[in-house]
Amino acid sequence: MLYDLSDRMQTNDFADLEGTKVLARDLENDFQVAQSAGCVLCGLAFHAVEEESAIFPSAASVGNGLVPLLIEEHHDLSRREVEIAEDAHALLENPGATERVAAGVRLNQKVNELLVAYFTHMNREEVELVPLLREQFEDAQQGAWQASIVRSFPPDRLMALLAWMLPAMNVTELAEFLGALQRLAPPPVVTAVTNLAAAKVPGPRWAEARNRTGL
Ligand SMILES: [Fe+2]
């Protein structure tokens, strides 16, 4: 999602008002439409909600100040996301293409700063939090956190997230995911996710994943 956000921002022609309206709408950080597949910023924002509800209450007991720092970073990321969505809408009010292009440059810079903060945060979670959780909690507990996050998703939001996740996996990850899905999920879910993967995953990778899983 972050790479896609960067690509969208860097290739948008801010002189083109109609195209820029589409970009601003897709960035919309409106939590009422958080289930929309097109909402980039709200998809990012939900990362914090899920972690703070499912994982952080337990992690805080062993984290030595790490969890409060991660929560502080979540708040900082949310502030940046809201500001970018607001700036994108304000930019549309600019009367001329020259002003919009100048505002677009500033918006790009803010998005670049968000990307730096977001990657730094996620790396901290991978480098500091994940090893701590693996050391301090049983696999079953970690599986329960994961299940509770997945169960909390409305189905359309889950499918919207999978539309991002499936094409972002390498072929081994994809085959493992689809294999687990075949073992654990009801047939209609397997069909729905398989159809989504067929639509979203690049052809050769999808063909290899199908080959490995027998789908
Ligand atoms: Fe996080």
Coordinates of C-alpha atoms in Angstrom, one line a residue, residues 28-36 39 42 46 154 156-157:
E28 CA -9.9 9.9 1.7
N29 CA -9.2 9.2 5.3
D30 CA -12.9 8.9 6.2
F31 CA -13.4 6.1 8.7
Q32 CA -17.0 5.7 7.6
V33 CA -15.7 4.5 4.3
A34 CA -12.8 2.5 5.7
Q35 CA -14.1 -0.6 4.1
S36 CA -13.6 0.8 0.6
C39 CA -9.2 4.1 0.5
C42 CA -7.8 4.5 6.0
F46 CA -6.5 0.5 10.6
P154 CA -16.3 -7.2 8.2
D156 CA -15.9 -6.7 2.6
R157 CA -13.0 -5.1 4.5

